[in-house]
């Protein structure tokens, strides 16, 4: 009887803190040994010349999320998690969104029907709260936190989702009581609505004006307001998808004052700019890059790198929110009438790690250990998955990406594994690529070939985030 089901031999193990030449031994889906030399495994992978890192954890993805009458999201759990494993990610945290008026427990049950038995990798859910009624705040949320849904998301914009200041405070108060971590979409509703109306009146309706309608100022204002409310109630918050200097500086300012304010940024803010949204909605469309907050400019990209280097951002997530680039998505007849109807979001779960490695590690902006922290370990710690996920050490799930730091690739749609019909990173040349992804000890993807199955991934009941405690 072999000691191990699988060994990974000859590679260099990279964690958030260490880089060591070591073999990894796996049994029953868990890492059981990290040692100079491991022998006696039923199967062995030769990782000579390669890096062995914790599988990515993408703590911000949208899968199978209803769109209030707009075009359907192109990925559900099967195709979205297939794309995830192809890109080296082994855990995703999508959102269970409460349509206004719906009960949260029923919503969560519906998401389980979408996800259970269909996912290639493990998953949990954040709860999007659009209707903080007394029963939601008083009964449903505390019970759901107990059941492992330990983070919420709130929106400061969008007709169907926006919470006013009073409601934000009520959710923050509830989160403090049940020690949930609140993710905040910080963009100011009224300012965006005002700008949108003025732009439309002036006939400025092309996708490019999506960015003009929600400049960094509205993100900064909302970030500051959220931080102020969090300070008022002494509750930790995570400001997600930060696009540039303005909001980054608000978070840095709060952190400098000792407030528990955390930050997330995403590939679109280091790899895209507002110019990508130029172009008519009818042709090769700027709509393909429409997401919120929108990509900014090169100076903003530099500000994001500064925030990454300074530790302002703990997590680098994809904000995968995919829509087809066609009449059933980004170029729907309605979307052609105004930027405000262009489905809001872009795919990215598969390319997140390659973009950060390519633009970050390969170009000397960040180190390998920082890469692991930003793509895996910090997500596990932030969202109550540590020490099950997020590192390579005995006791952790054997979720592993084997990475070739020298492989040159050009990101292109034909390499992708999701259901979306385009990648916004088409043509981006990167050095560094995932060559094998292991999910709980099983080789799930090798060189772009999917070997795992829907149902390999299961629901993760998450613990309380240590970051959510005061
Ligand atoms: N916020 C997100 O987090 N994702 C997509 C769109 C949005 O507004
Ligand atoms: Zn958001
Ligand atoms: Zn999102």
Short mmCIF file of C-alpha atoms and ligand atoms in Angstrom, two decimals:
data_model
loop_
_atom_site.label_atom_id
_atom_site.label_comp_id
_atom_site.label_asym_id
_atom_site.label_seq_id
_atom_site.Cartn_x
_atom_site.Cartn_y
_atom_site.Cartn_z
CA UNK A 1 0.00 0.00 0.00
CA UNK A 2 1.71 3.25 -1.09
CA UNK A 3 2.12 6.01 1.51
CA UNK A 4 0.72 8.65 -0.81
CA UNK A 5 -1.92 8.80 -3.52
CA UNK A 6 0.08 11.40 -5.38
CA UNK A 7 3.45 13.07 -5.11
CA UNK A 8 4.72 16.16 -6.86
CA UNK A 9 8.44 15.82 -7.21
CA UNK A 10 11.33 18.02 -8.17
CA UNK A 11 9.53 21.36 -8.10
CA UNK A 12 9.99 24.55 -6.14
CA UNK A 13 7.24 25.13 -3.60
CA UNK A 14 6.18 28.77 -3.37
CA UNK A 15 3.91 29.95 -0.59
CA UNK A 16 3.03 33.44 0.62
CA UNK A 17 6.07 33.34 2.86
CA UNK A 18 8.62 30.86 1.49
CA UNK A 19 10.25 29.55 -1.65
CA UNK A 20 11.79 26.10 -1.12
CA UNK A 21 12.87 23.16 -3.23
CA UNK A 22 10.61 20.40 -1.95
CA UNK A 23 8.43 17.44 -2.91
CA UNK A 24 4.78 17.35 -1.89
CA UNK A 25 2.95 14.23 -0.74
CA UNK A 26 -0.84 13.95 -0.98
CA UNK A 27 -3.24 11.49 0.58
CA UNK A 28 -7.06 11.53 0.62
CA UNK A 29 -7.19 14.92 -1.05
CA UNK A 30 -4.95 16.58 1.51
CA UNK A 31 -1.33 17.57 1.65
CA UNK A 32 0.32 15.29 4.19
CA UNK A 33 4.02 15.91 3.60
CA UNK A 34 6.35 18.55 2.26
CA UNK A 35 9.87 17.17 2.29
CA UNK A 36 13.19 17.08 0.56
CA UNK A 37 12.36 13.76 -1.03
CA UNK A 38 9.06 11.89 -1.17
CA UNK A 39 8.84 8.33 -2.44
CA UNK A 40 6.19 5.68 -2.35
CA UNK A 41 3.27 7.33 -4.10
CA UNK A 42 0.73 5.60 -6.30
CA UNK A 43 1.23 8.35 -8.88
CA UNK A 44 3.88 10.97 -9.28
CA UNK A 45 4.08 14.26 -11.16
CA UNK A 46 7.49 15.50 -12.30
CA UNK A 47 7.60 19.25 -11.57
CA UNK A 48 11.29 19.75 -12.32
CA UNK A 49 11.87 23.34 -13.38
CA UNK A 50 8.34 24.31 -12.34
CA UNK A 51 6.77 26.12 -9.41
CA UNK A 52 4.31 24.41 -7.07
CA UNK A 53 1.93 26.97 -5.59
CA UNK A 54 -1.37 26.99 -3.72
CA UNK A 55 -4.24 26.89 -6.19
CA UNK A 56 -5.76 30.26 -6.79
CA UNK A 57 -8.70 31.43 -4.73
CA UNK A 58 -10.85 33.94 -6.55
CA UNK A 59 -12.98 35.59 -3.91
CA UNK A 60 -14.97 37.74 -6.33
CA UNK A 61 -16.78 36.05 -9.20
CA UNK A 62 -20.34 36.16 -10.50
CA UNK A 63 -21.86 32.96 -11.82
CA UNK A 64 -25.48 32.33 -12.81
CA UNK A 65 -26.49 35.63 -11.31
CA UNK A 66 -29.85 37.01 -12.51
CA UNK A 67 -29.63 40.31 -14.38
CA UNK A 68 -32.99 42.02 -13.84
CA UNK A 69 -34.22 41.51 -17.40
CA UNK A 70 -30.89 42.20 -19.10
CA UNK A 71 -28.91 39.65 -21.14
CA UNK A 72 -28.07 36.49 -19.26
CA UNK A 73 -24.65 35.94 -17.75
CA UNK A 74 -22.75 33.57 -19.99
CA UNK A 75 -21.27 31.39 -17.25
CA UNK A 76 -23.02 29.23 -14.76
CA UNK A 77 -21.17 27.07 -12.26
CA UNK A 78 -20.13 24.36 -14.69
CA UNK A 79 -18.51 26.57 -17.30
CA UNK A 80 -17.29 29.21 -14.84
CA UNK A 81 -15.48 26.73 -12.62
CA UNK A 82 -14.13 24.92 -15.69
CA UNK A 83 -12.54 28.20 -16.72
CA UNK A 84 -11.30 28.69 -13.17
CA UNK A 85 -9.39 25.41 -13.01
CA UNK A 86 -7.94 25.97 -16.48
CA UNK A 87 -6.47 29.21 -15.16
CA UNK A 88 -5.02 27.69 -11.99
CA UNK A 89 -7.83 28.67 -9.63
CA UNK A 90 -9.16 25.95 -7.34
CA UNK A 91 -11.70 27.81 -5.20
CA UNK A 92 -14.24 30.46 -6.17
CA UNK A 93 -16.48 32.64 -4.06
CA UNK A 94 -19.46 33.80 -6.13
CA UNK A 95 -22.41 35.80 -4.89
CA UNK A 96 -25.91 34.79 -3.93
CA UNK A 97 -27.88 37.89 -4.80
CA UNK A 98 -31.09 38.81 -3.07
CA UNK A 99 -33.57 40.32 -5.53
CA UNK A 100 -35.40 43.04 -3.63
CA UNK A 101 -38.15 41.58 -1.56
CA UNK A 102 -36.95 37.98 -1.76
CA UNK A 103 -36.05 35.99 1.31
CA UNK A 104 -32.33 35.33 1.56
CA UNK A 105 -32.58 31.70 2.58
CA UNK A 106 -34.66 30.91 -0.50
CA UNK A 107 -32.13 32.75 -2.65
CA UNK A 108 -29.26 30.75 -1.19
CA UNK A 109 -31.15 27.51 -1.79
CA UNK A 110 -31.63 28.49 -5.43
CA UNK A 111 -27.90 29.14 -5.86
CA UNK A 112 -27.15 25.75 -4.41
CA UNK A 113 -29.35 24.22 -7.09
CA UNK A 114 -27.22 26.03 -9.69
CA UNK A 115 -23.91 25.01 -8.16
CA UNK A 116 -24.16 21.70 -6.35
CA UNK A 117 -22.98 18.78 -8.45
CA UNK A 118 -21.92 21.07 -11.29
CA UNK A 119 -18.71 22.68 -10.11
CA UNK A 120 -15.20 21.61 -11.00
CA UNK A 121 -13.75 23.29 -7.90
CA UNK A 122 -14.87 24.17 -4.40
CA UNK A 123 -17.05 27.22 -3.86
CA UNK A 124 -18.74 29.30 -1.20
CA UNK A 125 -21.17 32.19 -1.41
CA UNK A 126 -21.14 35.80 -0.35
CA UNK A 127 -24.59 37.27 0.23
CA UNK A 128 -25.62 40.37 -1.73
CA UNK A 129 -28.07 42.30 0.40
CA UNK A 130 -30.48 44.55 -1.47
CA UNK A 131 -33.31 44.59 1.01
CA UNK A 132 -32.18 44.85 4.61
CA UNK A 133 -35.58 44.35 6.18
CA UNK A 134 -35.92 43.67 9.91
CA UNK A 135 -36.32 39.95 9.29
CA UNK A 136 -33.28 39.82 6.99
CA UNK A 137 -31.14 41.70 9.51
CA UNK A 138 -32.55 40.14 12.63
CA UNK A 139 -33.03 36.51 11.66
CA UNK A 140 -31.89 35.50 8.19
CA UNK A 141 -28.40 36.96 8.15
CA UNK A 142 -27.31 35.75 11.59
CA UNK A 143 -28.56 32.25 10.76
CA UNK A 144 -26.82 32.25 7.37
CA UNK A 145 -23.55 33.38 8.93
CA UNK A 146 -23.83 30.42 11.32
CA UNK A 147 -24.24 28.19 8.28
CA UNK A 148 -21.02 29.36 6.67
CA UNK A 149 -22.07 32.33 4.53
CA UNK A 150 -19.80 34.67 6.43
CA UNK A 151 -19.51 37.66 4.12
CA UNK A 152 -21.96 40.16 2.64
CA UNK A 153 -21.81 42.54 -0.28
CA UNK A 154 -23.59 45.87 -0.44
CA UNK A 155 -23.98 48.26 -3.35
CA UNK A 156 -23.89 52.05 -3.22
CA UNK A 157 -25.19 52.29 -6.80
CA UNK A 158 -27.67 50.66 -9.26
CA UNK A 159 -31.43 51.14 -9.15
CA UNK A 160 -32.06 47.52 -8.25
CA UNK A 161 -29.42 47.22 -5.59
CA UNK A 162 -28.43 50.54 -4.07
CA UNK A 163 -28.66 50.93 -0.31
CA UNK A 164 -29.09 54.37 1.16
CA UNK A 165 -26.89 55.53 4.02
CA UNK A 166 -29.34 54.41 6.66
CA UNK A 167 -29.53 50.93 5.12
CA UNK A 168 -25.76 50.71 4.82
CA UNK A 169 -25.47 51.50 8.50
CA UNK A 170 -28.05 48.86 9.35
CA UNK A 171 -26.17 46.20 7.39
CA UNK A 172 -22.86 47.26 8.97
CA UNK A 173 -24.42 47.02 12.40
CA UNK A 174 -25.76 43.55 11.64
CA UNK A 175 -22.34 42.48 10.30
CA UNK A 176 -20.66 43.70 13.44
CA UNK A 177 -23.10 41.69 15.53
CA UNK A 178 -22.60 38.43 13.64
CA UNK A 179 -18.96 39.08 12.67
CA UNK A 180 -19.51 38.95 8.93
CA UNK A 181 -17.15 40.77 6.60
CA UNK A 182 -18.89 43.37 4.41
CA UNK A 183 -17.68 43.90 0.86
CA UNK A 184 -18.60 47.33 -0.45
CA UNK A 185 -19.24 48.36 -4.06
CA UNK A 186 -18.25 51.99 -3.71
CA UNK A 187 -19.68 54.19 -6.45
CA UNK A 188 -22.12 57.00 -5.70
CA UNK A 189 -25.62 56.43 -7.07
CA UNK A 190 -26.85 60.00 -7.44
CA UNK A 191 -23.73 61.37 -9.06
CA UNK A 192 -23.70 58.56 -11.62
CA UNK A 193 -27.38 59.00 -12.39
CA UNK A 194 -26.90 62.73 -12.83
CA UNK A 195 -23.89 62.29 -15.12
CA UNK A 196 -25.68 59.62 -17.14
CA UNK A 197 -28.65 61.87 -17.77
CA UNK A 198 -26.48 64.78 -18.86
CA UNK A 199 -24.42 62.59 -21.19
CA UNK A 200 -27.51 61.09 -22.77
CA UNK A 201 -29.03 64.55 -23.25
CA UNK A 202 -25.86 65.48 -25.12
CA UNK A 203 -26.14 62.39 -27.31
CA UNK A 204 -23.08 60.82 -25.74
CA UNK A 205 -24.34 57.28 -25.56
CA UNK A 206 -21.44 55.13 -26.87
CA UNK A 207 -19.78 52.63 -24.51
CA UNK A 208 -16.88 54.99 -23.85
CA UNK A 209 -19.23 57.28 -21.93
CA UNK A 210 -19.87 54.53 -19.42
CA UNK A 211 -16.49 55.50 -17.97
CA UNK A 212 -17.22 59.23 -18.21
CA UNK A 213 -20.47 58.73 -16.30
CA UNK A 214 -18.68 57.22 -13.30
CA UNK A 215 -15.27 58.86 -12.93
CA UNK A 216 -12.88 58.20 -10.08
CA UNK A 217 -14.43 61.06 -8.10
CA UNK A 218 -17.66 59.13 -7.59
CA UNK A 219 -15.70 56.09 -6.50
CA UNK A 220 -13.66 58.17 -4.06
CA UNK A 221 -16.73 59.82 -2.60
CA UNK A 222 -18.48 56.51 -2.03
CA UNK A 223 -15.34 54.89 -0.63
CA UNK A 224 -14.98 57.71 1.85
CA UNK A 225 -18.63 57.52 2.83
CA UNK A 226 -18.43 53.78 3.38
CA UNK A 227 -15.27 54.20 5.43
CA UNK A 228 -16.91 56.90 7.55
CA UNK A 229 -19.94 54.73 8.24
CA UNK A 230 -17.67 51.79 9.09
CA UNK A 231 -15.68 53.96 11.46
CA UNK A 232 -18.85 55.26 13.07
CA UNK A 233 -19.92 51.73 13.92
CA UNK A 234 -16.44 50.31 14.40
CA UNK A 235 -16.95 47.58 11.82
CA UNK A 236 -14.35 46.18 9.38
CA UNK A 237 -15.11 46.50 5.64
CA UNK A 238 -13.53 45.39 2.38
CA UNK A 239 -13.76 47.85 -0.52
CA UNK A 240 -13.84 45.73 -3.65
CA UNK A 241 -12.77 46.29 -7.26
CA UNK A 242 -10.76 49.45 -6.63
CA UNK A 243 -9.90 51.05 -9.98
CA UNK A 244 -7.31 53.74 -9.32
CA UNK A 245 -5.58 56.27 -7.12
CA UNK A 246 -8.61 58.06 -5.66
CA UNK A 247 -10.26 55.14 -3.89
CA UNK A 248 -6.89 53.52 -3.17
CA UNK A 249 -5.83 56.62 -1.28
CA UNK A 250 -9.02 56.59 0.77
CA UNK A 251 -8.27 53.04 1.87
CA UNK A 252 -4.63 53.88 2.58
CA UNK A 253 -5.74 56.87 4.60
CA UNK A 254 -8.13 54.74 6.63
CA UNK A 255 -5.50 52.06 7.19
CA UNK A 256 -3.07 54.77 8.29
CA UNK A 257 -5.55 55.75 10.97
CA UNK A 258 -5.74 52.19 12.19
CA UNK A 259 -9.18 51.47 10.75
CA UNK A 260 -9.97 47.96 9.62
CA UNK A 261 -10.54 48.84 6.00
CA UNK A 262 -9.31 46.38 3.40
CA UNK A 263 -8.94 46.61 -0.34
CA UNK A 264 -9.34 44.44 -3.42
CA UNK A 265 -8.25 45.19 -6.95
CA UNK A 266 -8.62 43.30 -10.23
CA UNK A 267 -6.89 42.55 -13.55
CA UNK A 268 -8.89 45.13 -15.50
CA UNK A 269 -7.30 47.92 -13.48
CA UNK A 270 -3.76 46.92 -14.40
CA UNK A 271 -4.34 45.67 -17.93
CA UNK A 272 -7.10 47.83 -19.48
CA UNK A 273 -7.79 51.53 -19.82
CA UNK A 274 -10.83 53.66 -20.64
CA UNK A 275 -9.60 53.86 -24.22
CA UNK A 276 -10.51 50.21 -24.64
CA UNK A 277 -14.15 51.27 -24.38
CA UNK A 278 -13.79 53.53 -27.41
CA UNK A 279 -15.47 52.36 -30.56
CA UNK A 280 -19.00 52.13 -31.72
CA UNK A 281 -21.31 49.75 -30.05
CA UNK A 282 -22.22 48.24 -33.42
CA UNK A 283 -18.76 47.21 -34.53
CA UNK A 284 -15.92 45.57 -32.72
CA UNK A 285 -17.28 46.96 -29.60
CA UNK A 286 -16.04 49.06 -26.73
CA UNK A 287 -18.87 47.37 -24.85
CA UNK A 288 -16.60 44.36 -24.39
CA UNK A 289 -14.68 46.33 -21.78
CA UNK A 290 -17.63 47.85 -19.94
CA UNK A 291 -17.46 47.00 -16.26
CA UNK A 292 -17.87 48.91 -13.03
CA UNK A 293 -15.90 50.67 -11.79
CA UNK A 294 -14.54 51.17 -15.31
CA UNK A 295 -10.90 50.84 -16.34
CA UNK A 296 -9.14 54.23 -16.06
CA UNK A 297 -5.77 55.32 -17.47
CA UNK A 298 -2.09 54.44 -17.27
CA UNK A 299 -1.50 56.68 -14.26
CA UNK A 300 -4.27 54.82 -12.45
CA UNK A 301 -2.63 51.52 -13.30
CA UNK A 302 0.55 52.80 -11.67
CA UNK A 303 -1.44 53.86 -8.61
CA UNK A 304 -2.85 50.34 -8.38
CA UNK A 305 0.68 48.91 -8.47
CA UNK A 306 1.64 51.32 -5.70
CA UNK A 307 -1.32 50.11 -3.67
CA UNK A 308 -0.33 46.49 -4.27
CA UNK A 309 3.28 47.11 -3.26
CA UNK A 310 2.31 49.12 -0.19
CA UNK A 311 -0.06 46.40 1.03
CA UNK A 312 -3.17 48.56 0.65
CA UNK A 313 -4.75 45.71 -1.31
CA UNK A 314 -4.98 42.32 0.31
CA UNK A 315 -6.69 40.50 -2.55
CA UNK A 316 -6.46 40.42 -6.32
CA UNK A 317 -9.74 39.01 -7.68
CA UNK A 318 -11.15 38.72 -11.17
CA UNK A 319 -14.63 40.19 -10.66
CA UNK A 320 -15.53 37.67 -13.35
CA UNK A 321 -18.94 38.81 -14.60
CA UNK A 322 -19.24 37.45 -18.14
CA UNK A 323 -21.61 38.41 -20.95
CA UNK A 324 -21.41 37.38 -24.59
CA UNK A 325 -20.18 39.92 -27.08
CA UNK A 326 -23.14 39.71 -29.39
CA UNK A 327 -26.82 40.48 -29.74
CA UNK A 328 -27.47 38.31 -26.73
CA UNK A 329 -25.01 40.31 -24.63
CA UNK A 330 -22.78 43.32 -25.04
CA UNK A 331 -24.38 44.30 -28.38
CA UNK A 332 -28.01 43.67 -27.62
CA UNK A 333 -30.41 46.02 -29.42
CA UNK A 334 -31.05 47.84 -26.16
CA UNK A 335 -27.34 48.14 -25.37
CA UNK A 336 -26.87 49.93 -28.69
CA UNK A 337 -29.14 52.73 -27.55
CA UNK A 338 -27.03 53.78 -24.56
CA UNK A 339 -23.98 52.75 -22.57
CA UNK A 340 -26.24 52.43 -19.56
CA UNK A 341 -27.81 49.29 -21.03
CA UNK A 342 -24.55 47.56 -21.91
CA UNK A 343 -24.31 44.53 -19.62
CA UNK A 344 -21.95 45.48 -16.88
CA UNK A 345 -19.03 43.13 -16.39
CA UNK A 346 -16.27 41.20 -18.10
CA UNK A 347 -14.89 37.67 -17.93
CA UNK A 348 -11.60 37.08 -16.12
CA UNK A 349 -11.60 34.06 -13.81
CA UNK A 350 -9.38 32.08 -16.18
CA UNK A 351 -6.88 34.84 -16.93
CA UNK A 352 -6.55 36.45 -13.48
CA UNK A 353 -3.42 34.60 -12.40
CA UNK A 354 -1.65 34.82 -15.76
CA UNK A 355 -2.33 38.56 -15.97
CA UNK A 356 -0.94 39.22 -12.49
CA UNK A 357 2.07 37.00 -13.02
CA UNK A 358 2.74 38.40 -16.49
CA UNK A 359 2.42 42.06 -15.62
CA UNK A 360 3.54 41.72 -12.01
CA UNK A 361 6.08 38.97 -11.34
CA UNK A 362 7.54 38.65 -14.84
CA UNK A 363 8.01 42.39 -15.06
CA UNK A 364 9.61 42.69 -11.62
CA UNK A 365 6.79 44.63 -9.96
CA UNK A 366 5.98 42.01 -7.33
CA UNK A 367 7.65 38.86 -6.03
CA UNK A 368 6.43 35.28 -6.26
CA UNK A 369 5.45 35.12 -2.60
CA UNK A 370 3.44 38.30 -2.94
CA UNK A 371 1.76 36.76 -5.97
CA UNK A 372 0.67 33.77 -3.89
CA UNK A 373 -0.60 36.03 -1.12
CA UNK A 374 -2.58 38.18 -3.56
CA UNK A 375 -4.10 35.32 -5.55
CA UNK A 376 -4.64 32.70 -2.85
CA UNK A 377 -3.50 32.95 0.76
CA UNK A 378 -5.01 36.32 1.60
CA UNK A 379 -8.37 35.30 0.12
CA UNK A 380 -8.40 32.21 2.35
CA UNK A 381 -7.58 34.28 5.41
CA UNK A 382 -9.96 37.10 4.55
CA UNK A 383 -12.95 34.86 3.94
CA UNK A 384 -12.68 32.18 6.60
CA UNK A 385 -11.06 29.38 4.61
CA UNK A 386 -7.71 29.27 6.37
CA UNK A 387 -5.96 26.91 7.22
CA UNK A 388 -7.96 24.58 4.94
CA UNK A 389 -7.16 26.47 1.76
CA UNK A 390 -4.45 28.88 0.65
CA UNK A 391 -1.10 27.29 1.39
CA UNK A 392 1.08 24.26 0.86
CA UNK A 393 1.70 22.54 4.17
CA UNK A 394 0.50 19.36 5.89
CA UNK A 395 -3.20 19.56 6.62
CA UNK A 396 -4.21 21.87 3.78
CA UNK A 397 -6.45 20.67 0.98
CA UNK A 398 -4.32 19.53 -1.95
CA UNK A 399 -5.41 22.43 -4.16
CA UNK A 400 -2.32 23.17 -6.17
CA UNK A 401 -1.29 24.93 -9.35
CA UNK A 402 1.91 23.88 -11.08
CA UNK A 403 3.24 26.94 -12.82
CA UNK A 404 5.76 27.35 -15.60
CA UNK A 405 7.37 30.73 -14.97
CA UNK A 406 9.14 30.67 -18.33
CA UNK A 407 6.29 29.74 -20.61
CA UNK A 408 5.36 32.49 -23.03
CA UNK A 409 1.75 32.73 -24.10
CA UNK A 410 -0.48 35.23 -25.77
CA UNK A 411 -3.87 35.34 -24.12
CA UNK A 412 -6.51 34.59 -26.71
CA UNK A 413 -10.05 33.33 -26.84
CA UNK A 414 -9.17 29.99 -28.41
CA UNK A 415 -7.31 29.08 -25.18
CA UNK A 416 -10.29 29.83 -22.92
CA UNK A 417 -12.57 27.27 -21.28
CA UNK A 418 -15.61 29.26 -20.16
CA UNK A 419 -18.80 29.89 -22.11
CA UNK A 420 -18.10 33.53 -22.91
CA UNK A 421 -17.15 34.20 -26.53
CA UNK A 422 -14.33 36.68 -25.93
CA UNK A 423 -11.60 37.65 -23.52
CA UNK A 424 -10.93 41.31 -22.81
CA UNK A 425 -7.23 40.41 -22.59
CA UNK A 426 -7.02 39.16 -26.18
CA UNK A 427 -3.51 39.68 -27.50
CA UNK A 428 -1.83 40.29 -24.14
CA UNK A 429 1.55 38.56 -24.24
CA UNK A 430 2.58 37.10 -20.90
CA UNK A 431 5.41 35.03 -19.52
CA UNK A 432 4.27 32.51 -16.90
CA UNK A 433 1.39 30.06 -17.29
CA UNK A 434 -0.46 27.36 -15.32
CA UNK A 435 0.45 23.93 -16.66
CA UNK A 436 -1.37 21.68 -14.17
CA UNK A 437 -4.17 22.29 -11.70
CA UNK A 438 -4.85 19.84 -8.89
CA UNK A 439 -8.16 19.97 -7.06
CA UNK A 440 -8.21 18.13 -3.75
CA UNK A 441 -5.51 15.76 -4.90
CA UNK A 442 -6.96 15.09 -8.35
CA UNK A 443 -5.33 16.33 -11.53
CA UNK A 444 -8.11 18.55 -12.88
CA UNK A 445 -6.42 20.29 -15.79
CA UNK A 446 -3.20 19.63 -17.67
CA UNK A 447 -1.93 21.92 -20.37
CA UNK A 448 -5.39 23.26 -21.07
CA UNK A 449 -7.00 19.81 -21.15
CA UNK A 450 -9.78 19.43 -18.62
CA UNK A 451 -9.49 16.17 -16.69
CA UNK A 452 -11.75 16.97 -13.75
CA UNK A 453 -15.51 16.58 -13.68
CA UNK A 454 -18.49 18.70 -12.67
CA UNK A 455 -19.19 17.70 -9.10
CA UNK A 456 -15.54 17.47 -8.06
CA UNK A 457 -16.06 20.78 -6.29
CA UNK A 458 -18.25 21.05 -3.23
CA UNK A 459 -19.72 23.78 -1.08
CA UNK A 460 -17.45 25.35 1.51
CA UNK A 461 -19.01 26.27 4.80
CA UNK A 462 -16.72 29.14 5.73
CA UNK A 463 -15.61 30.22 9.15
CA UNK A 464 -15.71 33.70 10.59
CA UNK A 465 -13.12 35.93 8.97
CA UNK A 466 -10.37 36.91 11.41
CA UNK A 467 -10.45 40.25 9.60
CA UNK A 468 -14.08 40.75 10.55
CA UNK A 469 -13.33 40.75 14.24
CA UNK A 470 -12.79 44.16 15.74
N1 LIG B 1 -20.00 44.98 -9.50
C1 LIG B 1 -19.38 43.88 -9.47
O1 LIG B 1 -18.83 43.54 -8.45
N2 LIG B 1 -19.32 43.11 -10.55
C2 LIG B 1 -19.93 43.41 -11.75
C3 LIG B 1 -20.67 44.65 -11.79
C4 LIG B 1 -20.64 45.41 -10.56
O2 LIG B 1 -21.18 46.46 -10.49
ZN1 LIG B 2 -19.46 45.55 -7.50
ZN1 LIG B 3 -18.32 41.83 -8.96
#
